[in-house]
């Protein structure tokens, strides 16, 4: 039994310590039973995680809850869930994208117009350790969403909050602020190598500083301002870290391996992004969007910009093209805790949205000699302000602005390479990814010239086409073997680092087990069986004088018979 005491005690200590640590970092439970009937509450990022639970609890207490979210589909679903669970019908969903100053202003204007009062503003929404993305207005994403977005929203609603006093503003920060440092000369990480952890800590420190100053300025107004660390919780906030499935592993591994990961030098190579068979996809046709990175990628992130749609897969398969799939895409990938730079943007265009197709003509003629000039003119009978010209075989279209419902695409020095089949499209700048049906094809013919010159020209054109970059909105390799060289060496080194870390951990565990086994084995010789020895004689006792002759020195007595 003793041999199991040490392992059991170690296991019990570890489990008990983990439970205590979990209880400590998770924080306490609010004991208040207060209700807030008639109070208007705004919770940002309330479609999931801490924001949804906050809205749910305040909904139970009778508040008029406004869920402010970027993804309206998830937001409406969350509002429906809360209404069903709390039986509070005053739970509504409103669109708010904190990465867009325009969206923030529109949301605030709507709240000011529709709501008589706002009593509680919970600035909950956040993004954590995402790749080096920027907001619609060019700010670094974590600083822009976590701090600047809420900063603007709070100031826009400040008069309404003052008029509703007593009211309060609650800013969710993080214990990570203690490691934060604000570089006022490079808030957007344009001069330094991007560090996802440092950028997150910077944004949370900014929230603390903002809270303290705003609290000072609002003294005596009836508006209180507080910041809080919500504790460790399993939410979608850590979806960019690769360890979000376990809050405990995120907490411990982030501390233990952070320095090791930071020691891996060198930027990750940028992935490629392409649409197959083409980025111009007619409605109801099949198209595949593929992100390609180096071998050994841990996680891909493919996202549609200016929307909330993303997936952690390298391939987006669209069996039948629809208008909702059209848009601008980009992708990145993660190895360890580091994210690659984003790919070049891919514009996926839905064609055939407008049935009325434009017309395409060549001026002065579709037949032109080498070195001559020709202008391809795309014309529409409708008031489209944008046009695009596409040549079969090219990687992407050439765009032009309208001139009274038409656009010119001049070719000043025609070569044999310009010959081919052309089509044009018309579309609106307000819906840049929804195009008309293509025009009827136009065949541009480059007239013949002597055979020897023709062969030489074709030879030169073929040679130049191998070295000139294509006019394209996506430049992509066409196979998994394309990322080579330094990228391959980098990932080999990265994998070696991981293997070494695992080997060190295994060696430590084996050492502990060996030491425990050796200590038990070493203690065995001390367990000597006892040797049976005769007991020493009992000491003689003093007896009365009358019985002195009745005893013997050996302690044996003879009985007396009467």
PDB file of N, CA and C in Angstrom, residues 40 42 64-66 92-95 106-118 157 160:
ATOM      1  N   UNK A  40     -32.694  50.121 -19.643  1.00  0.00           N
ATOM      2  CA  UNK A  40     -32.186  49.775 -20.970  1.00  0.00           C
ATOM      3  C   UNK A  40     -30.707  49.451 -20.884  1.00  0.00           C
ATOM      4  N   UNK A  42     -27.262  47.928 -23.019  1.00  0.00           N
ATOM      5  CA  UNK A  42     -26.604  47.598 -24.283  1.00  0.00           C
ATOM      6  C   UNK A  42     -25.397  46.725 -23.965  1.00  0.00           C
ATOM      7  N   UNK A  64     -34.434  45.847 -20.348  1.00  0.00           N
ATOM      8  CA  UNK A  64     -34.682  46.022 -21.784  1.00  0.00           C
ATOM      9  C   UNK A  64     -33.331  45.861 -22.471  1.00  0.00           C
ATOM     10  N   UNK A  65     -33.060  44.685 -23.052  1.00  0.00           N
ATOM     11  CA  UNK A  65     -31.722  44.292 -23.476  1.00  0.00           C
ATOM     12  C   UNK A  65     -31.543  44.514 -24.978  1.00  0.00           C
ATOM     13  N   UNK A  66     -30.445  45.172 -25.341  1.00  0.00           N
ATOM     14  CA  UNK A  66     -30.082  45.366 -26.746  1.00  0.00           C
ATOM     15  C   UNK A  66     -28.762  44.637 -26.997  1.00  0.00           C
ATOM     16  N   UNK A  92     -33.618  42.542 -27.952  1.00  0.00           N
ATOM     17  CA  UNK A  92     -33.535  42.844 -29.377  1.00  0.00           C
ATOM     18  C   UNK A  92     -32.103  42.755 -29.880  1.00  0.00           C
ATOM     19  N   UNK A  93     -31.976  42.507 -31.175  1.00  0.00           N
ATOM     20  CA  UNK A  93     -30.658  42.417 -31.828  1.00  0.00           C
ATOM     21  C   UNK A  93     -30.461  43.644 -32.710  1.00  0.00           C
ATOM     22  N   UNK A  94     -29.252  44.227 -32.637  1.00  0.00           N
ATOM     23  CA  UNK A  94     -28.901  45.384 -33.461  1.00  0.00           C
ATOM     24  C   UNK A  94     -27.502  45.173 -34.037  1.00  0.00           C
ATOM     25  N   UNK A  95     -27.310  45.640 -35.246  1.00  0.00           N
ATOM     26  CA  UNK A  95     -26.010  45.450 -35.908  1.00  0.00           C
ATOM     27  C   UNK A  95     -25.003  46.496 -35.443  1.00  0.00           C
ATOM     28  N   UNK A 106     -23.528  54.775 -37.070  1.00  0.00           N
ATOM     29  CA  UNK A 106     -24.898  54.434 -37.460  1.00  0.00           C
ATOM     30  C   UNK A 106     -25.643  53.782 -36.292  1.00  0.00           C
ATOM     31  N   UNK A 107     -24.967  52.893 -35.574  1.00  0.00           N
ATOM     32  CA  UNK A 107     -25.589  52.230 -34.425  1.00  0.00           C
ATOM     33  C   UNK A 107     -25.947  53.263 -33.351  1.00  0.00           C
ATOM     34  N   UNK A 108     -25.001  54.144 -33.019  1.00  0.00           N
ATOM     35  CA  UNK A 108     -25.247  55.142 -31.982  1.00  0.00           C
ATOM     36  C   UNK A 108     -26.393  56.075 -32.379  1.00  0.00           C
ATOM     37  N   UNK A 109     -26.427  56.478 -33.648  1.00  0.00           N
ATOM     38  CA  UNK A 109     -27.497  57.364 -34.103  1.00  0.00           C
ATOM     39  C   UNK A 109     -28.868  56.692 -33.965  1.00  0.00           C
ATOM     40  N   UNK A 110     -28.894  55.391 -34.257  1.00  0.00           N
ATOM     41  CA  UNK A 110     -30.162  54.662 -34.153  1.00  0.00           C
ATOM     42  C   UNK A 110     -30.604  54.532 -32.698  1.00  0.00           C
ATOM     43  N   UNK A 111     -29.649  54.274 -31.809  1.00  0.00           N
ATOM     44  CA  UNK A 111     -29.982  54.159 -30.383  1.00  0.00           C
ATOM     45  C   UNK A 111     -30.494  55.496 -29.851  1.00  0.00           C
ATOM     46  N   UNK A 112     -29.818  56.581 -30.199  1.00  0.00           N
ATOM     47  CA  UNK A 112     -30.228  57.913 -29.730  1.00  0.00           C
ATOM     48  C   UNK A 112     -31.625  58.260 -30.235  1.00  0.00           C
ATOM     49  N   UNK A 113     -31.926  57.828 -31.461  1.00  0.00           N
ATOM     50  CA  UNK A 113     -33.233  58.130 -32.050  1.00  0.00           C
ATOM     51  C   UNK A 113     -34.342  57.267 -31.443  1.00  0.00           C
ATOM     52  N   UNK A 114     -34.064  55.981 -31.198  1.00  0.00           N
ATOM     53  CA  UNK A 114     -35.121  55.053 -30.810  1.00  0.00           C
ATOM     54  C   UNK A 114     -35.304  54.928 -29.299  1.00  0.00           C
ATOM     55  N   UNK A 115     -34.236  55.083 -28.526  1.00  0.00           N
ATOM     56  CA  UNK A 115     -34.318  54.823 -27.088  1.00  0.00           C
ATOM     57  C   UNK A 115     -34.455  56.128 -26.303  1.00  0.00           C
ATOM     58  N   UNK A 116     -35.398  56.137 -25.383  1.00  0.00           N
ATOM     59  CA  UNK A 116     -35.559  57.308 -24.527  1.00  0.00           C
ATOM     60  C   UNK A 116     -34.411  57.421 -23.528  1.00  0.00           C
ATOM     61  N   UNK A 117     -33.949  56.273 -23.029  1.00  0.00           N
ATOM     62  CA  UNK A 117     -32.879  56.265 -22.038  1.00  0.00           C
ATOM     63  C   UNK A 117     -31.950  55.074 -22.277  1.00  0.00           C
ATOM     64  N   UNK A 118     -30.715  55.232 -21.822  1.00  0.00           N
ATOM     65  CA  UNK A 118     -29.758  54.130 -21.791  1.00  0.00           C
ATOM     66  C   UNK A 118     -29.126  54.139 -20.409  1.00  0.00           C
ATOM     67  N   UNK A 157     -22.622  57.906 -27.014  1.00  0.00           N
ATOM     68  CA  UNK A 157     -23.795  57.663 -26.165  1.00  0.00           C
ATOM     69  C   UNK A 157     -23.708  58.363 -24.813  1.00  0.00           C
ATOM     70  N   UNK A 160     -26.648  60.582 -23.703  1.00  0.00           N
ATOM     71  CA  UNK A 160     -27.828  59.765 -23.382  1.00  0.00           C
ATOM     72  C   UNK A 160     -27.661  59.099 -22.017  1.00  0.00           C
TER      73      UNK A 160
END
